[in-house]
Amino acid sequence: MNLNSRIILRDSILLILGIILGVLTINQYQATQQVIALTSRDTTVSLVRQLHLIVSANRDLKNEISNLTESLTEIQTGRNAREVARKAIERYRLLAGEENIEGKGINLSLDLALQPIWLVDLVNELYIRGAEKIALNGILLTDHSSFALSEGVPYLNANLILNTPYTLQVIGDQTTLMQGLTKRGGILDRLKEQFPGSEDKFSLEAKDLVQLPSKQIKSS
Amino acid sequence: MPNSIKHFVLFLLGISIAILGSAVVAVSPLARPTLGPAEPYQELTASLSELQTEKTVLEDQVASLRRQLKVAETDALIARSELQKLHNLEEEVGLTAKKGAGVIIALEDVPGGALSTEVPEEVCHAANLRDIINLLRLAGAEAISINEQRILLSSTTICIDNGILINNTKSLSPFIIKAIGDPDTLRDFLTTKSYLPQIQQRKDQGSLKFEINTSADLVITEFKGQLTTKEVRLAKTK
């Protein structure tokens, strides 16, 4: 091999080496971005998902308008005022957590020492995915429920110690709950990413009957 | 040209080719067949905007009907005790506006402020808002709203491209959070640094405005959305 050939060969090797390093740099950057996205508490939802959420919300609002109009007509015509009031009271007692309730839903169990922020995020995600009522470790969550960490111990409602495994019993649309929770990049994936080696610490199950206590009663 | 410089230039050239190649692949129609054109994006954005407008109209209708129903119930021949029970429950589930003392919090990005290295560049406050709501509940808040959206347990905060969906309604910074409760207790919890570490850190770095003011006379709007009870029912066995 003459001198010129050697120089060309050496230069080519350098060029290829540069290309390889450049590709590796780009891959590393992309991988880092993916890790940031996965470990972040929030992922930005797509426009299509936003559309789906708002269409669904508007459909529910139209149903509510229809129900309210019907109730109003019944009361104004004096036909069934007491029955309308009784039904409304019953519904609001369910919503306020003043009754033991039941329905289709899911059970989600996490044998992980999660910080309260993750419980806050989980509850948010469950409602996004169609939850109607949620209990954590047998305690019904209400509009006043809170999570806290004090000296390393997680608390619910400031005075109930939360022990692992955390069991979330959820009444709501089974299909959307199961699909939403198990989807790629969803909250369970983010938790698994956050807690490496925790794949077997999660248990998710659709249930035909989930029974939740009223807000005053601790069932377990 | 000395050989060492020539080699260095070749090496840099190699890296440049790789980066350029990756960039070309990333933006090429072959790589992203569905994301290239701006037209579908604009159509989707326009549809979203229309749906949001429709949602606001529907929510106002719901709120108006609930008010009419309340008046009709009062006028109807319903026992006073039943009526009181009904109105108490409506308040309990967030269907009536609430008045009282409390705090007003302003949460807003500071343009040009230094971002924490722990916070992704595309800042989204959805998690921050959830943490504040949780802390307010811990501090005993009786009612909470964000940008005039009443917050219930079932309220959701979802990160979107340039804002947050709160109760599925698009909301933009600044986020004005109102909470009714003991103003001093609420303020003490909010200003305790260990409770909201990320927010406090960003505030200290000057990249986030987090202001708390107390008020003796707050009004928090009623929940205007749908309270879903499709699956939930009274337990058969008590």
Tab-separated table of C-alpha atoms in Angstrom:
chain	number	residue	atom	x	y	z
A	1	MET	CA	0.000	0.000	0.000
A	2	ASN	CA	1.538	3.314	-1.058
A	3	LEU	CA	1.605	6.473	1.048
A	4	ASN	CA	-1.417	8.071	-0.629
A	5	SER	CA	-3.569	5.008	-0.117
A	6	ARG	CA	-2.614	4.916	3.542
A	7	ILE	CA	-3.550	8.585	3.977
A	8	ILE	CA	-6.910	8.031	2.261
A	9	LEU	CA	-7.564	4.974	4.405
A	10	ARG	CA	-6.656	6.821	7.601
A	11	ASP	CA	-8.819	9.819	6.683
A	12	SER	CA	-11.711	7.535	5.820
A	13	ILE	CA	-11.411	5.780	9.176
A	14	LEU	CA	-11.451	9.142	10.940
A	15	LEU	CA	-14.508	10.235	8.996
A	16	ILE	CA	-16.372	7.005	9.792
A	17	LEU	CA	-15.368	7.282	13.442
A	18	GLY	CA	-16.776	10.801	13.491
A	19	ILE	CA	-20.051	9.635	11.943
A	20	ILE	CA	-20.362	6.816	14.475
A	21	LEU	CA	-19.725	9.182	17.379
A	22	GLY	CA	-22.256	11.656	15.960
A	23	VAL	CA	-24.930	8.949	15.687
A	24	LEU	CA	-24.181	7.801	19.241
A	25	THR	CA	-24.447	11.385	20.507
A	26	ILE	CA	-27.857	11.829	18.836
A	27	ASN	CA	-29.085	8.492	20.207
A	28	GLN	CA	-27.929	9.401	23.694
A	29	TYR	CA	-29.745	12.752	23.468
A	30	GLN	CA	-32.956	11.074	22.308
A	31	ALA	CA	-32.725	8.451	25.051
A	32	THR	CA	-32.261	11.178	27.668
A	33	GLN	CA	-35.334	12.989	26.372
A	34	GLN	CA	-37.351	9.780	26.604
A	35	VAL	CA	-36.216	9.224	30.184
A	36	ILE	CA	-37.219	12.785	31.108
A	37	ALA	CA	-40.640	12.249	29.502
A	38	LEU	CA	-41.154	8.939	31.244
A	39	THR	CA	-40.052	9.964	34.693
A	40	SER	CA	-41.896	13.259	34.592
A	41	ARG	CA	-45.120	13.307	36.567
A	42	ASP	CA	-47.002	14.674	33.599
A	43	THR	CA	-47.003	13.843	29.956
A	44	THR	CA	-48.505	16.279	27.517
A	45	VAL	CA	-51.638	14.803	26.002
A	46	SER	CA	-52.145	14.934	22.254
A	47	LEU	CA	-54.696	17.106	20.482
A	48	VAL	CA	-56.665	14.005	19.562
A	49	ARG	CA	-56.831	12.939	23.202
A	50	GLN	CA	-57.957	16.472	24.157
A	51	LEU	CA	-60.691	16.263	21.542
A	52	HIS	CA	-61.794	12.910	22.900
A	53	LEU	CA	-61.915	14.239	26.483
A	54	ILE	CA	-63.910	17.333	25.604
A	55	VAL	CA	-66.335	15.478	23.321
A	56	SER	CA	-66.967	13.052	26.168
A	57	ALA	CA	-67.409	15.905	28.681
A	58	ASN	CA	-69.877	17.661	26.368
A	59	ARG	CA	-71.860	14.458	25.916
A	60	ASP	CA	-72.111	14.105	29.710
A	61	LEU	CA	-73.185	17.742	30.014
A	62	LYS	CA	-75.953	17.213	27.458
A	63	ASN	CA	-77.176	14.228	29.472
A	64	GLU	CA	-77.152	16.358	32.602
A	65	ILE	CA	-79.126	19.097	30.841
A	66	SER	CA	-81.679	16.534	29.723
A	67	ASN	CA	-82.053	15.136	33.257
A	68	LEU	CA	-82.269	18.587	34.846
A	69	THR	CA	-84.847	19.761	32.323
A	70	GLU	CA	-86.957	16.696	33.015
A	71	SER	CA	-86.767	17.238	36.780
A	72	LEU	CA	-87.617	20.914	36.406
A	73	THR	CA	-90.654	20.150	34.245
A	74	GLU	CA	-91.902	17.585	36.726
A	75	ILE	CA	-91.600	20.023	39.620
A	76	GLN	CA	-93.062	22.994	37.735
A	77	THR	CA	-96.084	20.992	36.621
A	78	GLY	CA	-96.563	19.913	40.213
A	79	ARG	CA	-96.682	16.282	39.207
A	80	ASN	CA	-93.846	14.727	41.086
A	81	ALA	CA	-91.983	17.266	43.212
A	82	ARG	CA	-91.439	14.965	46.166
A	83	GLU	CA	-90.174	12.121	44.008
A	84	VAL	CA	-87.761	14.438	42.194
A	85	ALA	CA	-86.434	15.705	45.526
A	86	ARG	CA	-86.114	12.160	46.873
A	87	LYS	CA	-84.127	11.030	43.821
A	88	ALA	CA	-81.886	14.083	43.991
A	89	ILE	CA	-81.209	13.491	47.692
A	90	GLU	CA	-80.365	9.857	47.015
A	91	ARG	CA	-77.981	10.776	44.212
A	92	TYR	CA	-76.255	13.501	46.198
A	93	ARG	CA	-75.877	11.184	49.185
A	94	LEU	CA	-74.007	8.771	46.901
A	95	LEU	CA	-71.826	11.565	45.603
A	96	ALA	CA	-71.172	12.974	49.059
A	97	GLY	CA	-70.068	9.574	50.326
A	98	GLU	CA	-72.840	9.304	52.879
A	99	GLU	CA	-73.838	5.788	51.845
A	100	ASN	CA	-72.129	2.456	51.292
A	101	ILE	CA	-71.851	2.080	47.545
A	102	GLU	CA	-71.055	-0.549	44.944
A	103	GLY	CA	-70.675	-1.045	41.232
A	104	LYS	CA	-68.418	-2.343	38.499
A	105	GLY	CA	-64.825	-1.221	38.553
A	106	ILE	CA	-61.266	-2.236	39.211
A	107	ASN	CA	-58.834	-3.040	41.988
A	108	LEU	CA	-55.327	-1.660	41.735
A	109	SER	CA	-52.769	-2.812	44.239
A	110	LEU	CA	-49.276	-1.345	44.553
A	111	ASP	CA	-46.789	-2.909	46.910
A	112	LEU	CA	-44.498	0.080	46.778
A	113	ALA	CA	-43.620	2.748	49.305
A	114	LEU	CA	-44.973	5.524	47.115
A	115	GLN	CA	-44.602	9.133	48.118
A	116	PRO	CA	-47.844	11.114	48.472
A	117	ILE	CA	-47.232	12.960	45.183
A	118	TRP	CA	-47.675	9.682	43.320
A	119	LEU	CA	-50.925	8.971	45.138
A	120	VAL	CA	-52.136	12.438	44.170
A	121	ASP	CA	-51.206	11.695	40.556
A	122	LEU	CA	-52.803	8.240	40.637
A	123	VAL	CA	-56.124	9.621	41.859
A	124	ASN	CA	-56.003	12.284	39.133
A	125	GLU	CA	-55.269	9.619	36.507
A	126	LEU	CA	-58.057	7.347	37.743
A	127	TYR	CA	-60.603	10.133	37.365
A	128	ILE	CA	-59.262	10.950	33.890
A	129	ARG	CA	-59.808	7.295	32.975
A	130	GLY	CA	-63.418	7.086	34.127
A	131	ALA	CA	-63.398	6.569	37.896
A	132	GLU	CA	-66.536	7.645	39.742
A	133	LYS	CA	-65.607	6.782	43.323
A	134	ILE	CA	-62.320	5.655	44.849
A	135	ALA	CA	-61.282	4.141	48.149
A	136	LEU	CA	-57.687	3.794	49.285
A	137	ASN	CA	-56.925	0.996	51.734
A	138	GLY	CA	-60.618	0.814	52.559
A	139	ILE	CA	-61.109	4.546	53.121
A	140	LEU	CA	-63.437	6.393	50.758
A	141	LEU	CA	-61.766	9.444	49.228
A	142	THR	CA	-63.782	12.667	49.353
A	143	ASP	CA	-63.372	16.282	48.275
A	144	HIS	CA	-61.491	16.878	51.539
A	145	SER	CA	-59.092	13.935	51.296
A	146	SER	CA	-55.396	14.735	51.367
A	147	PHE	CA	-52.087	12.897	51.345
A	148	ALA	CA	-49.055	13.831	53.405
A	149	LEU	CA	-45.660	12.540	54.418
A	150	SER	CA	-44.531	13.139	57.967
A	151	GLU	CA	-41.142	11.852	59.134
A	152	GLY	CA	-41.176	9.345	56.302
A	153	VAL	CA	-44.643	8.010	57.137
A	154	PRO	CA	-47.423	8.543	54.558
A	155	TYR	CA	-50.775	9.718	55.882
A	156	LEU	CA	-54.268	9.973	54.464
A	157	ASN	CA	-56.415	12.826	55.756
A	158	ALA	CA	-53.604	13.882	58.119
A	159	ASN	CA	-54.287	11.166	60.690
A	160	LEU	CA	-54.582	7.754	59.016
A	161	ILE	CA	-51.276	5.976	58.437
A	162	LEU	CA	-51.105	4.428	54.988
A	163	ASN	CA	-49.512	1.004	54.942
A	164	THR	CA	-48.350	-0.868	51.863
A	165	PRO	CA	-49.633	-2.464	49.765
A	166	TYR	CA	-51.764	0.456	48.676
A	167	THR	CA	-55.068	-0.858	47.426
A	168	LEU	CA	-57.171	1.408	45.275
A	169	GLN	CA	-60.725	0.176	44.837
A	170	VAL	CA	-62.376	2.062	42.042
A	171	ILE	CA	-65.966	2.167	40.824
A	172	GLY	CA	-66.199	3.340	37.232
A	173	ASP	CA	-66.039	2.377	33.587
A	174	GLN	CA	-63.981	-0.836	33.594
A	175	THR	CA	-62.987	-0.673	29.953
A	176	THR	CA	-61.619	2.854	29.941
A	177	LEU	CA	-59.980	2.336	33.332
A	178	MET	CA	-58.181	-0.845	32.294
A	179	GLN	CA	-57.171	0.538	28.898
A	180	GLY	CA	-56.062	3.880	30.291
A	181	LEU	CA	-53.999	2.457	33.103
A	182	THR	CA	-52.245	-0.201	31.056
A	183	LYS	CA	-51.513	1.911	28.015
A	184	ARG	CA	-47.890	2.425	27.040
A	185	GLY	CA	-46.416	5.495	28.703
A	186	GLY	CA	-49.357	5.660	31.111
A	187	ILE	CA	-49.050	6.246	34.806
A	188	LEU	CA	-48.235	2.630	35.637
A	189	ASP	CA	-45.401	2.691	33.099
A	190	ARG	CA	-44.156	5.928	34.615
A	191	LEU	CA	-44.231	4.385	38.080
A	192	LYS	CA	-42.398	1.285	36.880
A	193	GLU	CA	-39.810	3.549	35.299
A	194	GLN	CA	-39.500	5.503	38.516
A	195	PHE	CA	-39.115	2.332	40.593
A	196	PRO	CA	-36.888	-0.038	38.588
A	197	GLY	CA	-37.503	-3.718	39.248
A	198	SER	CA	-41.016	-3.091	40.539
A	199	GLU	CA	-42.877	-4.807	37.691
A	200	ASP	CA	-44.258	-7.526	39.973
A	201	LYS	CA	-45.361	-5.013	42.609
A	202	PHE	CA	-48.423	-3.962	40.622
A	203	SER	CA	-51.683	-5.820	40.422
A	204	LEU	CA	-54.599	-4.596	38.339
A	205	GLU	CA	-57.871	-6.461	38.099
A	206	ALA	CA	-61.322	-5.723	36.647
A	207	LYS	CA	-64.071	-6.471	39.163
A	208	ASP	CA	-67.774	-6.941	38.530
A	209	LEU	CA	-68.528	-5.830	42.050
A	210	VAL	CA	-66.531	-3.257	43.951
A	211	GLN	CA	-67.966	-2.312	47.328
A	212	LEU	CA	-66.905	0.905	48.994
A	213	PRO	CA	-67.743	2.135	52.461
A	214	SER	CA	-69.373	5.456	53.249
A	215	LYS	CA	-66.976	8.202	54.233
A	216	GLN	CA	-67.445	7.577	57.931
A	217	ILE	CA	-66.577	3.886	57.954
A	218	LYS	CA	-63.224	2.167	57.635
A	219	SER	CA	-63.899	-1.261	56.165
A	220	SER	CA	-60.542	-2.939	56.658
B	1	MET	CA	-2.447	22.426	6.348
B	2	PRO	CA	-0.890	20.393	9.174
B	3	ASN	CA	-2.147	16.819	9.337
B	4	SER	CA	-3.499	17.134	12.887
B	5	ILE	CA	-5.786	20.015	11.868
B	6	LYS	CA	-6.862	18.139	8.761
B	7	HIS	CA	-7.765	15.093	10.866
B	8	PHE	CA	-9.673	17.210	13.332
B	9	VAL	CA	-11.625	18.880	10.512
B	10	LEU	CA	-12.466	15.465	9.036
B	11	PHE	CA	-13.620	14.268	12.428
B	12	LEU	CA	-15.861	17.326	12.872
B	13	LEU	CA	-17.165	16.851	9.351
B	14	GLY	CA	-18.162	13.298	10.254
B	15	ILE	CA	-20.092	14.449	13.321
B	16	SER	CA	-21.780	17.192	11.283
B	17	ILE	CA	-22.867	14.691	8.627
B	18	ALA	CA	-24.343	12.428	11.309
B	19	ILE	CA	-26.271	15.253	12.985
B	20	LEU	CA	-27.513	16.620	9.672
B	21	GLY	CA	-28.522	13.130	8.571
B	22	SER	CA	-30.476	12.554	11.778
B	23	ALA	CA	-32.195	15.913	11.410
B	24	VAL	CA	-33.179	15.181	7.817
B	25	VAL	CA	-34.527	11.748	8.791
B	26	ALA	CA	-36.454	13.228	11.707
B	27	VAL	CA	-38.306	15.789	9.595
B	28	SER	CA	-38.752	13.703	6.480
B	29	PRO	CA	-42.306	12.648	5.537
B	30	LEU	CA	-41.152	9.024	5.569
B	31	ALA	CA	-40.220	9.306	9.234
B	32	ARG	CA	-43.448	11.003	10.286
B	33	PRO	CA	-46.088	10.389	7.687
B	34	THR	CA	-48.892	11.789	9.860
B	35	LEU	CA	-47.276	14.815	11.462
B	36	GLY	CA	-45.814	16.657	8.519
B	37	PRO	CA	-48.547	18.947	7.217
B	38	ALA	CA	-49.788	21.818	9.349
B	39	GLU	CA	-53.298	21.573	7.981
B	40	PRO	CA	-54.603	18.700	10.127
B	41	TYR	CA	-53.078	20.385	13.155
B	42	GLN	CA	-54.915	23.612	12.413
B	43	GLU	CA	-58.165	21.739	11.839
B	44	LEU	CA	-57.790	19.910	15.118
B	45	THR	CA	-57.016	23.134	16.945
B	46	ALA	CA	-60.061	24.812	15.406
B	47	SER	CA	-62.269	21.843	16.374
B	48	LEU	CA	-60.915	21.960	19.903
B	49	SER	CA	-61.660	25.634	20.152
B	50	GLU	CA	-65.253	25.090	18.952
B	51	LEU	CA	-65.738	22.234	21.408
B	52	GLN	CA	-64.401	24.329	24.265
B	53	THR	CA	-66.848	27.097	23.376
B	54	GLU	CA	-69.682	24.567	23.238
B	55	LYS	CA	-68.583	23.198	26.619
B	56	THR	CA	-68.730	26.649	28.202
B	57	VAL	CA	-72.257	27.176	26.830
B	58	LEU	CA	-73.369	23.750	28.093
B	59	GLU	CA	-71.861	24.382	31.539
B	60	ASP	CA	-73.695	27.689	31.785
B	61	GLN	CA	-76.939	25.918	30.823
B	62	VAL	CA	-76.349	23.274	33.501
B	63	ALA	CA	-75.640	25.932	36.132
B	64	SER	CA	-78.739	27.894	35.093
B	65	LEU	CA	-80.969	24.800	35.197
B	66	ARG	CA	-79.634	23.866	38.632
B	67	ARG	CA	-80.476	27.351	39.907
B	68	GLN	CA	-83.979	27.159	38.399
B	69	LEU	CA	-84.466	23.735	39.933
B	70	LYS	CA	-83.467	25.044	43.331
B	71	VAL	CA	-86.032	27.828	43.102
B	72	ALA	CA	-88.697	25.399	41.854
B	73	GLU	CA	-87.930	22.981	44.701
B	74	THR	CA	-88.345	25.796	47.219
B	75	ASP	CA	-91.689	26.778	45.692
B	76	ALA	CA	-92.945	23.220	45.444
B	77	LEU	CA	-94.730	21.359	48.161
B	78	ILE	CA	-91.660	19.666	49.534
B	79	ALA	CA	-91.276	19.332	53.285
B	80	ARG	CA	-88.986	21.974	54.742
B	81	SER	CA	-86.740	19.336	56.312
B	82	GLU	CA	-86.328	17.550	52.977
B	83	LEU	CA	-85.582	20.810	51.272
B	84	GLN	CA	-82.936	21.691	53.831
B	85	LYS	CA	-81.388	18.251	53.431
B	86	LEU	CA	-81.316	18.707	49.669
B	87	HIS	CA	-79.703	22.124	49.847
B	88	ASN	CA	-77.119	20.917	52.364
B	89	LEU	CA	-76.214	18.044	50.062
B	90	GLU	CA	-75.977	20.365	47.057
B	91	GLU	CA	-73.493	22.432	49.044
B	92	GLU	CA	-71.621	19.328	50.159
B	93	VAL	CA	-71.094	18.094	46.601
B	94	GLY	CA	-70.045	21.518	45.344
B	95	LEU	CA	-73.168	22.574	43.461
B	96	THR	CA	-73.514	25.902	45.233
B	97	ALA	CA	-71.116	28.822	45.365
B	98	LYS	CA	-69.320	29.205	48.673
B	99	LYS	CA	-68.398	32.410	50.492
B	100	GLY	CA	-65.920	32.983	53.266
B	101	ALA	CA	-62.410	33.942	54.289
B	102	GLY	CA	-59.419	32.273	52.738
B	103	VAL	CA	-56.427	32.736	50.487
B	104	ILE	CA	-55.780	33.702	46.889
B	105	ILE	CA	-52.695	32.201	45.287
B	106	ALA	CA	-51.148	33.371	42.030
B	107	LEU	CA	-48.962	30.857	40.199
B	108	GLU	CA	-47.235	32.083	37.085
B	109	ASP	CA	-44.060	31.596	35.078
B	110	VAL	CA	-41.598	34.440	35.179
B	111	PRO	CA	-40.452	35.120	31.597
B	112	GLY	CA	-36.698	34.750	31.299
B	113	GLY	CA	-36.359	33.356	34.788
B	114	ALA	CA	-33.757	30.675	35.398
B	115	LEU	CA	-35.243	27.206	35.250
B	116	SER	CA	-34.307	24.556	37.733
B	117	THR	CA	-32.277	21.738	36.240
B	118	GLU	CA	-34.781	19.305	37.719
B	119	VAL	CA	-37.677	20.833	35.826
B	120	PRO	CA	-38.060	19.971	32.145
B	121	GLU	CA	-37.774	22.933	29.843
B	122	GLU	CA	-41.359	22.607	28.709
B	123	VAL	CA	-42.797	23.632	32.029
B	124	CYS	CA	-46.236	22.347	32.799
B	125	HIS	CA	-47.899	23.251	36.057
B	126	ALA	CA	-50.450	20.445	36.218
B	127	ALA	CA	-48.499	18.526	38.869
B	128	ASN	CA	-47.805	21.784	40.712
B	129	LEU	CA	-51.523	22.548	40.804
B	130	ARG	CA	-52.321	19.072	42.107
B	131	ASP	CA	-49.736	19.473	44.865
B	132	ILE	CA	-51.211	22.833	45.871
B	133	ILE	CA	-54.762	21.413	45.904
B	134	ASN	CA	-53.598	18.482	48.051
B	135	LEU	CA	-51.832	20.828	50.458
B	136	LEU	CA	-54.857	23.122	50.723
B	137	ARG	CA	-57.027	20.115	51.615
B	138	LEU	CA	-54.452	19.039	54.189
B	139	ALA	CA	-54.659	22.546	55.657
B	140	GLY	CA	-58.436	22.241	55.945
B	141	ALA	CA	-59.680	24.114	52.874
B	142	GLU	CA	-63.453	23.837	52.520
B	143	ALA	CA	-63.665	24.850	48.872
B	144	ILE	CA	-61.100	25.422	46.129
B	145	SER	CA	-61.175	26.899	42.642
B	146	ILE	CA	-58.574	27.437	39.945
B	147	ASN	CA	-59.244	30.106	37.348
B	148	GLU	CA	-62.926	29.996	38.363
B	149	GLN	CA	-63.157	26.210	37.956
B	150	ARG	CA	-64.469	24.622	41.153
B	151	ILE	CA	-62.172	21.808	42.226
B	152	LEU	CA	-63.703	18.581	43.486
B	153	LEU	CA	-61.952	15.290	44.179
B	154	SER	CA	-63.035	14.168	40.710
B	155	SER	CA	-61.574	17.284	39.074
B	156	THR	CA	-58.683	16.492	36.791
B	157	THR	CA	-55.649	18.488	35.738
B	158	ILE	CA	-54.107	17.440	32.462
B	159	CYS	CA	-51.003	18.847	30.815
B	160	ILE	CA	-51.557	20.117	27.275
B	161	ASP	CA	-49.226	21.868	24.864
B	162	ASN	CA	-49.721	25.435	25.986
B	163	GLY	CA	-51.715	25.196	29.169
B	164	ILE	CA	-53.648	22.850	31.386
B	165	LEU	CA	-57.042	21.213	31.108
B	166	ILE	CA	-58.806	21.761	34.414
B	167	ASN	CA	-62.155	19.971	34.565
B	168	ASN	CA	-61.523	19.453	30.826
B	169	THR	CA	-61.500	23.220	30.279
B	170	LYS	CA	-58.406	24.829	28.859
B	171	SER	CA	-56.706	27.107	31.342
B	172	LEU	CA	-53.687	29.323	30.872
B	173	SER	CA	-51.108	30.856	33.188
B	174	PRO	CA	-51.457	32.825	35.458
B	175	PHE	CA	-53.317	30.331	37.607
B	176	ILE	CA	-55.377	32.016	40.284
B	177	ILE	CA	-56.222	29.572	43.036
B	178	LYS	CA	-58.823	30.491	45.636
B	179	ALA	CA	-59.380	28.496	48.792
B	180	ILE	CA	-61.855	29.051	51.596
B	181	GLY	CA	-60.667	28.107	55.048
B	182	ASP	CA	-58.756	29.588	57.944
B	183	PRO	CA	-56.523	32.126	56.157
B	184	ASP	CA	-53.641	31.927	58.621
B	185	THR	CA	-53.527	28.136	58.611
B	186	LEU	CA	-53.750	27.988	54.821
B	187	ARG	CA	-50.969	30.562	54.447
B	188	ASP	CA	-48.758	28.774	56.997
B	189	PHE	CA	-49.036	25.487	55.127
B	190	LEU	CA	-48.385	27.154	51.768
B	191	THR	CA	-45.299	28.973	52.985
B	192	THR	CA	-43.726	25.978	54.743
B	193	LYS	CA	-40.841	25.221	52.406
B	194	SER	CA	-40.862	21.453	52.868
B	195	TYR	CA	-44.458	21.102	51.647
B	196	LEU	CA	-44.018	22.365	48.112
B	197	PRO	CA	-40.287	21.934	47.505
B	198	GLN	CA	-40.287	22.200	43.720
B	199	ILE	CA	-42.453	25.304	43.677
B	200	GLN	CA	-40.443	26.938	46.462
B	201	GLN	CA	-37.190	26.126	44.694
B	202	ARG	CA	-38.373	27.657	41.433
B	203	LYS	CA	-39.702	30.680	43.289
B	204	ASP	CA	-36.310	31.155	44.976
B	205	GLN	CA	-34.598	30.879	41.590
B	206	GLY	CA	-36.856	33.574	40.203
B	207	SER	CA	-38.449	31.380	37.537
B	208	LEU	CA	-41.884	31.184	39.134
B	209	LYS	CA	-44.232	33.658	40.735
B	210	PHE	CA	-45.964	32.106	43.739
B	211	GLU	CA	-47.850	34.770	45.656
B	212	ILE	CA	-50.234	34.222	48.530
B	213	ASN	CA	-52.713	36.788	49.792
B	214	THR	CA	-55.344	36.350	52.449
B	215	SER	CA	-58.893	37.602	52.000
B	216	ALA	CA	-61.826	37.934	54.367
B	217	ASP	CA	-64.373	37.907	51.603
B	218	LEU	CA	-63.938	35.233	48.955
B	219	VAL	CA	-66.519	33.759	46.644
B	220	ILE	CA	-65.832	30.378	45.069
B	221	THR	CA	-68.011	29.455	42.141
B	222	GLU	CA	-70.151	26.321	42.059
B	223	PHE	CA	-69.169	23.236	40.067
B	224	LYS	CA	-70.745	23.534	36.649
B	225	GLY	CA	-69.837	20.169	35.197
B	226	GLN	CA	-71.434	16.771	35.171
B	227	LEU	CA	-71.315	14.679	38.354
B	228	THR	CA	-71.049	11.163	36.998
B	229	THR	CA	-72.997	8.313	38.576
B	230	LYS	CA	-73.190	5.824	35.727
B	231	GLU	CA	-71.756	2.816	37.544
B	232	VAL	CA	-72.049	3.744	41.184
B	233	ARG	CA	-75.188	2.725	43.114
B	234	LEU	CA	-76.342	2.213	46.657
B	235	ALA	CA	-74.893	-0.946	48.169
B	236	LYS	CA	-77.497	-3.667	48.473
B	237	THR	CA	-76.023	-4.880	51.728
B	238	LYS	CA	-75.341	-2.168	54.286
